[in-house]
């Protein structure tokens, strides 16, 4: 039941989750840029016949194989993955839930570091994403452009001079470009300031989504913020404007943390240590609860309350406690009750290993 | 602010809370018997003038001083105690909240072991109680009779051949006798069976009260069960009938525990370890929360889930975490926030001392 082809990913974290954050405040967890591209002469995946999709899939796959910009490339046709394997990709932020709704003729291509992933025949023929740790949105953008240039030189992109790149959904027409970032903003949440911040953010044209992107819920106080419109503006402008707005939110979070530690020290210390106490002792933990509690621990590290745990340990817990990862880790399909028990076992061991 | 006269009680537990329980299931925590007595020729405290109460108080106090049945007697006139001192007595189950509502002319007499306490001018002129650990209701009863006989030989009790002993409240007329027991029944609570059990218990003539007796709330799944009617039956009959009913409840609790450990092992293990994790790590604990969590730990000990903590440690935590005890322990009046913090410090230290 564990897909042999996925085993190489089991022992490691995606590069954007690995290592300590350069961003010491641990607010911006990761930055992601993506492009939507379509191939001239083919119908959009939503309307194409299965046969046409499969034909296009192999054509794209063939082209991507020769890409120089992607190191240690792996290709995963969706129909070769079982339910658990597909969830595994979603949990790693390498593919969307939507990709796997239509299995025939779709797939995902990733690089060794998991910074690059290309979805074939999701909403568009190609969705190219680069995800980098921290707020390294420019680096991600440079990599994305490199890949796009190379693919564009081999495949005939659907493009109109008056509009730009043609996409399945009108909101992506133009550059087909979107920037997003995962932000960990527990202090805004705990202090109750989150609502106002979200209202402002949304009205300024930034979209707010959950941990796994569109249509998913927020987990562990981690929000995905992303740009919306792409028409009529350059990618560089979009990146710069987005950075300014994200800096604003991060600044508000920083202020809220300062206030918490200065004015509500015992309150926040209590929250952090309770989270630790439960994670270290519970015998049943849901995925959602682990996300909430690691969020408090994460806040505790950034405030200097807890020093024995590092972000890498928390990232590993966050990643491998997810249902598909957990089942891969324990080598078999697990019922929910069993999962909750083994999740607690895994979390307990990880914290014990880190010496706390 | 700490009453010097109370300091001798600070370093110790009342005897009924001390030592390991002979009752290995830790269901019946303590058994209490009490008598209501009044002195012929004096009005009930509720209608007597303050001057009359004071006059009677001294008369009773003088008599009690010579009692041979009470070892290491201490006498505490209510008006010599401050607010904190009065709460201290209530927290130790040595006096009722009602005793201290009328301070002039009332007081409490206790023995060294704190098994015996006599309230002067509470609802009746005399309320004599014996509280023993475990289900030692017969031993408590023998002690109570010994004290009553001795007092009765020195003071002229209000008594009528047709009715028995005259008391302020009609429900006490007759023997003036009541038996009660503190029962720790967490499994009935956790399994949701408590409601049915309580309904049955009440309809069988047993009253259900909170941790501090009449008019107080249940804390930490500890219920006080007590007899109601006293008229027309002997004390021995009342004791025997009470024992049968309490055994029934204890039996139900035992069955519920067995079921929990057999059918919901992970669920109950989780509850127990979470309680431990929070008690060991929280930085703010309310008195109510400590009672709830120690209840789960207590259940964990009785089910063999936790072996490193003994009941004495839990009893000490339960007693000294109470607001007045905590303030005495830390030597000063504390605001609620400070109290919650220092309570968590105290609990943490106690658990660390016990090596867990």
XYZ file of C-alpha atoms in Angstrom:
712
model
C 0.000 0.000 0.000
C 2.901 2.407 0.378
C 3.891 3.558 -3.028
C 7.552 2.571 -3.546
C 7.987 5.560 -5.827
C 7.216 7.925 -2.942
C 9.508 6.396 -0.347
C 12.427 8.721 -1.097
C 10.339 11.609 0.233
C 9.462 9.903 3.490
C 12.740 10.426 5.276
C 13.028 14.111 4.559
C 11.331 17.463 4.678
C 10.666 19.516 1.548
C 13.479 22.052 1.313
C 11.198 24.967 2.167
C 10.326 23.306 5.500
C 13.853 22.249 6.253
C 16.467 24.000 8.327
C 15.987 26.880 10.659
C 14.225 29.884 9.291
C 16.309 32.862 8.344
C 13.225 34.788 9.378
C 13.759 34.606 13.113
C 10.260 35.677 13.942
C 8.818 32.690 12.174
C 5.974 34.622 10.638
C 6.395 34.088 6.914
C 6.854 30.332 6.639
C 7.084 30.034 2.885
C 6.618 31.947 -0.354
C 5.152 30.511 -3.486
C 4.881 31.768 -7.046
C 2.994 30.017 -9.813
C 2.172 30.336 -13.465
C -0.866 29.058 -15.380
C -0.060 28.031 -18.939
C -1.973 26.312 -21.737
C -0.895 24.714 -24.982
C -2.198 26.156 -28.241
C -4.557 23.860 -30.128
C -5.791 21.907 -27.095
C -9.048 22.345 -25.186
C -8.924 23.273 -21.502
C -8.858 20.176 -19.228
C -12.393 20.899 -18.000
C -13.831 20.433 -21.473
C -11.325 18.132 -23.209
C -12.144 14.447 -23.718
C -10.200 11.887 -21.663
C -8.430 10.713 -24.834
C -7.322 14.219 -25.717
C -6.079 14.793 -22.166
C -4.036 11.615 -22.196
C -2.541 12.507 -25.565
C -1.607 15.977 -24.292
C -0.334 14.553 -21.019
C 2.256 12.395 -22.803
C 3.277 15.227 -25.072
C 3.904 17.499 -22.057
C 5.605 14.749 -20.104
C 7.987 14.094 -22.987
C 8.872 17.753 -23.189
C 9.371 18.183 -19.446
C 11.743 15.197 -19.283
C 14.364 17.182 -21.146
C 14.084 20.285 -18.912
C 17.480 21.436 -17.666
C 16.027 23.779 -15.029
C 14.708 20.895 -12.917
C 17.185 18.756 -10.998
C 16.410 15.217 -9.968
C 13.086 15.230 -11.748
C 10.335 12.780 -10.766
C 7.143 12.321 -12.736
C 3.944 10.974 -11.157
C 0.955 10.235 -13.407
C -2.142 10.657 -11.242
C -3.675 7.349 -12.299
C -0.678 5.453 -10.955
C -1.213 6.861 -7.459
C -3.667 5.412 -4.989
C -5.823 7.543 -2.668
C -3.113 7.744 -0.015
C -0.397 8.657 -2.498
C -2.510 11.483 -3.855
C -3.166 12.837 -0.367
C 0.550 12.629 0.309
C 1.199 15.144 -2.498
C -1.479 17.508 -1.229
C -0.080 17.350 2.296
C 3.341 18.276 0.917
C 1.847 21.247 -0.959
C 3.065 19.694 -4.231
C -0.356 19.302 -5.805
C -3.906 20.558 -5.342
C -6.885 18.494 -4.315
C -8.420 19.419 -7.684
C -5.616 17.771 -9.658
C -6.650 14.360 -8.491
C -10.347 14.752 -9.108
C -9.736 13.915 -12.739
C -7.190 11.125 -12.704
C -6.905 10.215 -16.389
C -4.393 12.345 -18.260
C -3.183 14.369 -15.321
C -0.053 14.192 -13.210
C 2.607 16.047 -11.301
C 6.304 16.636 -11.909
C 8.596 17.628 -9.065
C 12.278 18.257 -8.496
C 14.499 16.719 -5.842
C 14.262 19.659 -3.440
C 10.464 19.818 -3.831
C 10.811 23.510 -4.518
C 9.456 23.030 -8.015
C 6.260 21.257 -8.896
C 4.410 21.237 -12.195
C 0.841 20.025 -12.350
C -0.240 18.708 -15.731
C -3.886 19.074 -16.731
C -5.241 20.499 -13.519
C -7.388 23.581 -14.213
C -4.892 24.578 -16.901
C -2.611 22.393 -19.022
C 0.333 23.515 -16.922
C 0.567 24.931 -13.442
C 4.185 25.643 -12.588
C 4.962 26.462 -8.953
C 8.108 27.333 -7.040
C 7.903 27.299 -3.270
C 10.775 28.663 -1.168
C 11.281 28.962 2.534
C 10.829 32.254 4.334
C 10.067 35.360 2.334
C 12.345 34.405 -0.576
C 9.760 35.385 -3.141
C 12.288 36.932 -5.555
C 14.423 33.786 -5.614
C 11.320 31.730 -6.218
C 10.317 34.123 -8.978
C 13.715 33.867 -10.733
C 13.519 30.069 -10.679
C 9.954 30.165 -11.996
C 10.930 32.407 -14.902
C 13.831 30.129 -15.772
C 11.524 27.108 -15.951
C 8.830 28.995 -17.838
C 11.308 30.250 -20.442
C 12.619 26.774 -21.026
C 9.160 25.184 -21.329
C 7.943 28.082 -23.489
C 10.785 27.450 -25.904
C 9.614 23.862 -26.403
C 5.828 24.064 -26.190
C 3.559 26.470 -28.032
C 1.812 28.453 -25.225
C -1.678 29.821 -25.858
C -1.088 33.590 -25.958
C -2.812 36.655 -27.361
C -1.100 39.997 -27.740
C -4.141 41.887 -26.491
C -4.673 39.715 -23.414
C -1.497 37.840 -22.625
C -1.522 34.192 -21.637
C -4.870 32.464 -22.079
C -6.102 30.538 -19.064
C -9.091 28.436 -18.154
C -10.310 30.846 -15.460
C -10.601 34.535 -16.431
C -8.924 35.668 -13.206
C -5.680 34.129 -14.416
C -5.680 35.620 -17.909
C -2.745 37.955 -18.556
C 0.363 36.947 -16.735
C -1.189 33.763 -15.365
C 0.904 34.657 -12.379
C 0.139 34.451 -8.704
C 2.196 34.965 -5.552
C 1.222 33.565 -2.205
C 2.778 33.131 1.206
C 2.012 31.015 4.250
C 1.948 33.221 7.339
C 1.959 32.017 10.912
C 0.094 34.709 12.827
C -0.916 33.259 16.215
C -0.582 36.500 18.184
C -3.089 38.274 15.944
C -5.401 35.361 16.526
C -4.933 35.025 20.296
C -5.263 38.776 20.810
C -8.455 38.884 18.723
C -7.008 41.351 16.222
C -7.176 38.905 13.358
C -10.646 39.854 12.128
C -9.788 43.466 11.532
C -6.515 42.565 9.821
C -8.234 40.082 7.528
C -10.913 42.604 6.599
C -8.273 45.181 5.648
C -6.213 42.611 3.778
C -9.115 41.356 1.710
C -10.281 44.853 0.843
C -6.759 45.624 -0.392
C -7.081 42.861 -2.998
C -5.230 40.092 -1.181
C -7.009 36.750 -0.921
C -7.020 34.759 2.303
C -7.043 30.973 2.199
C -6.425 27.950 4.360
C -3.373 25.808 4.977
C -3.753 23.747 1.804
C -4.795 26.690 -0.365
C -8.126 27.418 -2.048
C -11.176 25.911 -0.385
C -9.299 24.564 2.628
C -9.455 25.631 6.241
C -6.911 27.535 8.302
C -4.905 25.216 10.540
C -2.588 26.121 13.357
C -3.018 29.849 12.757
C -1.327 29.457 9.373
C -3.017 31.533 6.672
C -2.289 31.567 2.983
C -2.328 35.072 1.539
C -2.267 35.421 -2.219
C -2.686 37.937 -5.024
C -5.846 37.846 -7.099
C -5.856 39.873 -10.341
C -3.079 39.220 -12.839
C -4.311 41.171 -15.858
C -2.573 44.368 -16.985
C 0.325 44.342 -14.574
C 3.825 42.935 -14.728
C 4.924 40.043 -12.566
C 7.536 42.289 -10.927
C 4.887 44.830 -9.917
C 2.683 42.086 -8.517
C 5.578 40.720 -6.443
C 6.537 44.123 -5.060
C 3.017 45.115 -4.126
C 2.437 41.734 -2.489
C 5.651 42.043 -0.460
C 4.572 45.413 0.897
C 1.241 44.036 2.057
C 2.728 40.922 3.600
C 5.319 43.026 5.431
C 2.396 44.992 6.858
C 0.692 41.875 8.203
C 3.979 40.513 9.557
C 4.583 43.846 11.272
C 1.159 43.708 12.918
C 1.862 40.179 14.089
C 5.205 41.292 15.539
C 3.530 44.117 17.430
C 0.849 41.774 18.731
C 3.552 39.381 19.975
C 5.386 42.210 21.713
C 2.185 43.261 23.408
C 1.459 39.695 24.510
C 4.848 39.201 26.086
C 4.814 42.615 27.762
C 1.222 42.818 28.948
C 0.050 39.216 29.147
C 3.197 37.312 29.943
C 1.689 34.676 32.202
C -1.288 34.220 29.895
C 0.888 33.456 26.888
C 3.380 31.389 28.870
C 0.450 29.341 30.077
C -0.812 28.798 26.519
C 2.637 27.714 25.325
C 3.362 25.333 28.195
C -0.114 23.808 28.096
C 0.403 23.100 24.395
C 3.682 21.416 25.230
C 2.121 19.470 28.108
C -0.681 18.132 25.925
C 1.519 17.292 22.929
C 3.941 15.476 25.217
C 1.291 13.522 27.101
C -1.888 13.010 25.096
C -2.715 9.508 23.869
C -5.091 10.672 21.152
C -4.396 13.638 18.933
C -6.309 14.807 15.889
C -4.387 16.403 13.061
C -6.161 19.696 13.669
C -5.262 19.723 17.364
C -1.603 19.046 16.632
C -1.582 21.996 14.249
C -3.167 24.264 16.874
C -0.783 23.143 19.609
C 2.382 23.283 17.514
C 1.315 26.794 16.585
C 1.437 27.753 20.265
C 4.794 26.026 20.687
C 6.100 27.849 17.628
C 4.968 31.107 19.168
C 6.701 30.044 22.378
C 9.984 29.556 20.563
C 9.772 32.904 18.825
C 9.021 34.646 22.149
C 11.943 32.902 23.852
C 9.656 31.044 26.270
C 10.752 27.622 25.022
C 14.353 27.060 24.019
C 14.716 23.279 23.868
C 12.739 22.737 20.672
C 13.727 24.062 17.283
C 11.573 24.924 14.301
C 12.846 21.908 12.338
C 11.410 19.531 14.915
C 8.083 21.344 14.785
C 8.111 21.301 10.988
C 8.752 17.601 11.006
C 5.881 17.086 13.439
C 3.596 19.300 11.360
C 4.395 17.418 8.158
C 4.421 13.823 9.328
C 1.419 14.051 11.636
C -0.828 14.581 8.600
C -3.033 11.563 7.821
C -1.314 10.275 4.659
C 2.193 10.937 5.979
C 1.366 9.233 9.245
C 0.063 6.138 7.481
C 3.154 6.017 5.263
C 5.321 6.400 8.357
C 3.641 3.479 10.114
C 3.511 1.443 6.920
C -0.187 0.711 6.664
C -3.707 2.050 6.275
C -5.015 3.178 9.648
C -8.520 3.787 10.927
C -9.082 7.178 12.464
C -8.911 6.003 16.057
C -5.669 4.151 15.437
C -4.340 7.166 13.598
C -5.065 9.474 16.536
C -3.252 7.118 18.872
C -0.212 6.628 16.622
C -0.108 10.343 15.913
C 0.250 10.974 19.644
C 2.973 8.335 19.804
C 4.866 9.964 16.954
C 4.585 13.456 18.461
C 5.654 12.218 21.894
C 8.715 10.496 20.466
C 9.753 13.510 18.435
C 9.561 15.775 21.476
C 11.407 13.256 23.619
C 14.149 12.937 20.984
C 14.588 16.687 21.025
C 15.359 16.330 24.714
C 12.437 18.191 26.239
C -2.375 38.311 57.938
C -1.687 34.645 58.513
C -3.307 33.693 61.730
C -0.573 32.366 64.033
C -3.141 30.137 65.709
C -3.703 28.273 62.432
C -0.081 27.684 61.498
C 0.108 24.249 63.101
C -2.368 22.992 60.493
C -0.414 24.336 57.538
C 2.257 21.683 57.391
C -0.079 18.731 57.552
C -3.140 17.088 56.107
C -6.249 16.377 58.186
C -6.001 12.754 59.245
C -8.843 11.671 56.954
C -6.880 12.958 53.950
C -3.579 11.581 55.110
C -1.927 8.320 54.203
C -2.881 5.967 51.459
C -6.438 4.848 51.343
C -7.266 1.427 52.642
C -9.988 1.581 50.014
C -7.788 0.772 47.041
C -10.353 1.886 44.499
C -10.349 5.367 45.892
C -14.078 5.791 45.580
C -15.215 6.563 49.118
C -12.806 9.292 50.191
C -14.239 10.004 53.614
C -17.174 9.301 55.890
C -18.743 11.831 58.149
C -21.329 11.590 60.926
C -22.792 14.529 62.750
C -25.252 15.352 65.500
C -27.364 18.472 65.929
C -27.874 19.401 69.587
C -29.411 22.336 71.401
C -29.269 23.502 74.992
C -32.489 23.666 76.971
C -33.565 27.172 77.898
C -31.797 28.965 75.033
C -33.301 30.253 71.774
C -32.056 28.834 68.478
C -29.131 30.868 67.059
C -31.305 32.203 64.229
C -33.592 33.990 66.672
C -31.384 34.579 69.730
C -29.983 38.058 70.411
C -26.236 38.565 69.965
C -25.848 38.978 73.746
C -27.619 35.697 74.406
C -25.474 33.930 71.804
C -22.261 35.220 73.336
C -23.399 34.184 76.811
C -24.249 30.700 75.534
C -21.027 30.512 73.547
C -18.893 30.965 76.652
C -20.964 28.517 78.609
C -20.495 25.856 75.893
C -16.820 26.689 75.471
C -16.241 26.259 79.212
C -17.905 22.872 79.140
C -16.080 21.629 76.069
C -12.687 22.556 77.547
C -13.039 19.742 80.034
C -13.987 17.074 77.430
C -11.880 13.953 77.738
C -12.977 12.532 74.367
C -11.139 15.249 72.398
C -7.352 15.140 72.261
C -5.298 18.225 71.573
C -8.324 20.490 71.593
C -8.196 23.879 69.879
C -10.938 26.462 70.197
C -11.513 29.162 67.582
C -14.075 31.889 68.291
C -15.344 33.044 64.865
C -14.872 36.741 65.639
C -11.163 36.217 66.185
C -10.707 34.877 62.669
C -10.320 37.054 59.601
C -11.924 36.282 56.246
C -9.018 34.081 55.143
C -8.938 32.156 58.400
C -12.635 31.409 58.141
C -12.252 30.168 54.566
C -9.374 28.006 55.741
C -11.748 26.111 58.055
C -14.319 25.625 55.323
C -11.665 24.336 52.914
C -10.617 21.803 55.538
C -14.226 20.659 56.000
C -14.030 21.702 59.661
C -16.776 24.296 59.504
C -19.622 25.341 57.232
C -19.883 28.571 55.303
C -23.011 29.316 57.364
C -21.105 29.259 60.664
C -19.241 32.377 59.742
C -22.177 34.382 58.510
C -22.969 35.259 62.097
C -19.620 35.901 63.719
C -20.603 37.048 67.197
C -21.094 34.211 69.610
C -20.121 31.414 67.284
C -17.003 29.343 66.905
C -15.457 26.001 66.196
C -13.664 23.431 68.347
C -11.421 20.823 66.775
C -9.107 18.058 67.878
C -5.520 17.528 66.841
C -6.296 14.951 64.169
C -9.081 17.139 62.724
C -11.353 14.130 62.859
C -13.582 15.875 65.357
C -15.034 19.319 64.940
C -17.768 20.979 66.941
C -19.460 24.082 65.618
C -20.971 26.320 68.276
C -24.038 28.380 67.378
C -24.260 27.543 63.722
C -27.834 26.496 62.811
C -28.051 24.662 66.141
C -26.247 25.380 69.421
C -24.012 22.384 68.769
C -23.068 20.572 65.626
C -20.730 17.708 66.446
C -19.002 16.014 63.511
C -16.573 13.144 63.149
C -14.925 12.687 59.782
C -12.883 9.561 59.065
C -10.988 8.416 56.033
C -12.412 5.798 53.710
C -15.705 4.137 54.564
C -14.995 3.996 58.299
C -18.458 5.198 59.165
C -18.831 2.861 62.161
C -15.605 4.062 63.755
C -16.700 7.639 63.201
C -20.065 6.810 64.732
C -18.506 5.278 67.864
C -16.343 8.350 68.369
C -19.344 10.615 67.847
C -21.400 8.747 70.454
C -18.548 8.966 72.932
C -18.351 12.740 72.538
C -22.118 13.166 72.610
C -22.443 11.134 75.787
C -19.796 13.188 77.508
C -21.263 16.538 76.437
C -24.772 15.331 77.250
C -23.694 14.551 80.780
C -22.549 18.131 81.273
C -25.062 20.177 79.284
C -28.813 19.971 79.407
C -29.846 18.989 75.842
C -33.244 20.083 74.522
C -35.141 16.788 74.265
C -38.727 15.645 74.135
C -39.793 12.045 74.735
C -42.320 12.146 71.893
C -39.937 13.662 69.322
C -36.374 13.123 70.424
C -33.765 15.856 70.189
C -35.131 19.278 69.300
C -33.377 21.025 66.448
C -33.666 24.323 64.617
C -34.666 22.697 61.322
C -37.507 20.121 61.423
C -35.567 17.697 59.185
C -33.085 17.179 62.015
C -35.592 16.569 64.791
C -35.365 13.112 66.314
C -31.868 11.752 66.376
C -30.377 14.969 64.994
C -28.134 12.522 63.241
C -26.818 12.552 59.711
C -24.298 10.404 57.849
C -22.559 11.539 54.729
C -19.689 10.409 52.559
C -17.519 12.031 49.914
C -17.426 9.824 46.831
C -15.062 10.188 43.936
C -16.993 8.859 40.947
C -15.221 10.047 37.800
C -16.017 6.974 35.675
C -19.760 7.435 36.173
C -19.291 11.011 35.091
C -17.028 10.368 32.088
C -19.247 7.549 30.848
C -22.369 9.684 31.168
C -24.034 7.298 33.590
C -24.022 9.788 36.430
C -27.436 11.302 35.733
C -29.307 8.050 36.035
C -27.398 7.075 39.170
C -28.119 10.432 40.792
C -31.809 10.187 39.941
C -32.048 6.762 41.540
C -30.023 7.851 44.550
C -32.153 10.905 45.228
C -35.395 8.981 44.860
C -34.111 6.474 47.425
C -33.882 9.268 50.007
C -30.176 10.066 49.743
C -29.245 13.705 49.248
C -26.573 14.763 46.784
C -24.402 17.773 47.510
C -21.178 19.435 46.425
C -17.621 19.214 47.667
C -18.130 21.586 50.592
C -21.571 20.229 51.492
C -24.962 21.910 51.289
C -25.310 24.623 48.688
C -21.875 24.103 47.164
C -20.921 22.751 43.763
C -19.448 19.406 42.833
C -15.703 19.669 42.206
C -13.413 17.122 40.667
C -16.178 14.543 40.391
C -16.399 14.401 44.176
C -20.001 14.228 45.385
C -21.264 14.357 48.934
C -24.027 11.848 49.581
C -25.945 12.148 52.814
C -29.013 10.870 54.629
C -31.993 13.154 54.975
C -34.733 12.111 57.445
C -33.677 11.365 61.005
C -37.057 11.050 62.731
C -38.315 7.704 63.948
C -35.277 5.585 63.214
C -32.238 4.637 65.215
C -28.779 5.907 64.328
C -27.636 2.323 63.738
C -30.411 1.731 61.197
C -29.585 4.976 59.426
C -25.914 3.986 59.203
C -26.650 0.514 57.859
C -29.104 1.684 55.244
C -26.716 4.412 54.137
C -23.881 1.931 53.818
C -25.941 -0.304 51.546
C -26.779 2.579 49.249
C -23.222 3.889 49.137
C -21.919 0.409 48.373
C -24.343 0.360 45.458
C -23.001 3.604 44.031
C -19.408 2.499 44.598
C -20.180 -0.755 42.843
C -21.588 1.108 39.858
C -18.489 3.287 39.751
C -16.287 0.193 39.857
C -18.193 -1.356 36.950
C -17.958 1.872 34.963
C -14.192 1.943 35.553
C -13.843 -1.643 34.405
C -15.792 -0.842 31.280
C -13.653 2.210 30.572
C -10.398 0.315 30.850
C -11.674 -2.612 28.804
C -13.618 -0.833 26.082
C -12.141 2.663 25.975
C -8.582 2.154 27.062
C -6.955 4.762 24.827
C -9.718 7.271 25.529
C -9.223 7.071 29.285
C -5.430 6.891 29.060
C -5.593 10.047 26.993
C -7.741 11.817 29.607
C -5.378 10.812 32.408
C -2.159 11.796 30.645
C -3.610 15.058 29.380
C -4.548 15.924 32.950
C -1.013 15.173 34.024
C 0.446 17.152 31.107
C -1.609 20.224 31.944
C -1.045 20.065 35.711
C 2.697 19.682 35.142
C 2.974 22.492 32.602
C 0.259 25.109 32.956
C 1.231 28.546 34.230
C -2.282 29.502 35.313
C -4.613 27.123 37.083
C -7.961 27.833 38.640
C -8.962 25.902 41.728
C -11.805 24.263 39.829
C -9.535 23.097 37.016
C -7.049 21.579 39.470
C -9.889 19.640 41.065
C -11.059 18.345 37.671
C -7.567 17.381 36.567
C -6.538 15.739 39.843
C -9.755 13.749 39.568
C -8.535 12.323 36.255
C -5.096 11.612 37.726
C -6.741 9.910 40.694
C -8.713 7.748 38.291
C -5.457 7.036 36.462
C -3.839 5.772 39.655
C -6.776 3.545 40.506
C -6.756 2.092 36.973
C -3.018 1.434 37.142
C -2.304 3.867 34.288
C -0.124 6.104 36.452
C 2.111 4.587 39.090
C 4.537 7.373 40.009
C 2.070 9.493 41.972
C 0.374 8.413 45.164
C -2.943 9.508 46.607
C -1.228 11.449 49.416
C 0.432 13.746 46.899
C -2.884 14.315 45.169
C -4.605 14.949 48.494
C -1.973 17.477 49.392
C -2.432 19.200 46.032
C -6.217 19.150 46.424
C -6.056 20.676 49.887
C -3.371 23.315 49.493
C -4.401 24.545 46.055
C -7.613 25.936 47.568
C -7.628 29.754 47.723
C -7.194 30.258 51.479
C -4.671 27.447 51.854
C -2.681 28.744 48.915
C -2.538 32.246 50.366
C -1.457 30.867 53.735
C 1.174 28.767 51.981
C 2.631 31.774 50.177
C 2.262 33.968 53.248
C 0.164 36.793 51.872
C -3.139 37.902 50.362
C -3.101 37.251 46.630
C -5.163 38.664 43.770
C -6.853 36.060 41.621
C -4.362 36.285 38.763
C -1.424 35.927 41.111
C -3.195 33.071 42.827
C -3.687 31.185 39.558
C -0.011 31.580 38.749
C 1.245 30.536 42.195
C -1.230 27.661 42.236
C 0.360 26.337 39.043
C 3.806 26.770 40.609
C 2.749 24.838 43.701
C 1.186 22.004 41.676
C 4.216 21.786 39.377
C 6.580 21.557 42.331
C 4.549 18.894 44.077
C 4.475 16.727 40.957
C 8.187 17.262 40.372
C 8.945 16.317 43.988
C 7.033 13.091 43.527
C 9.462 12.332 40.725
C 7.151 12.353 37.750
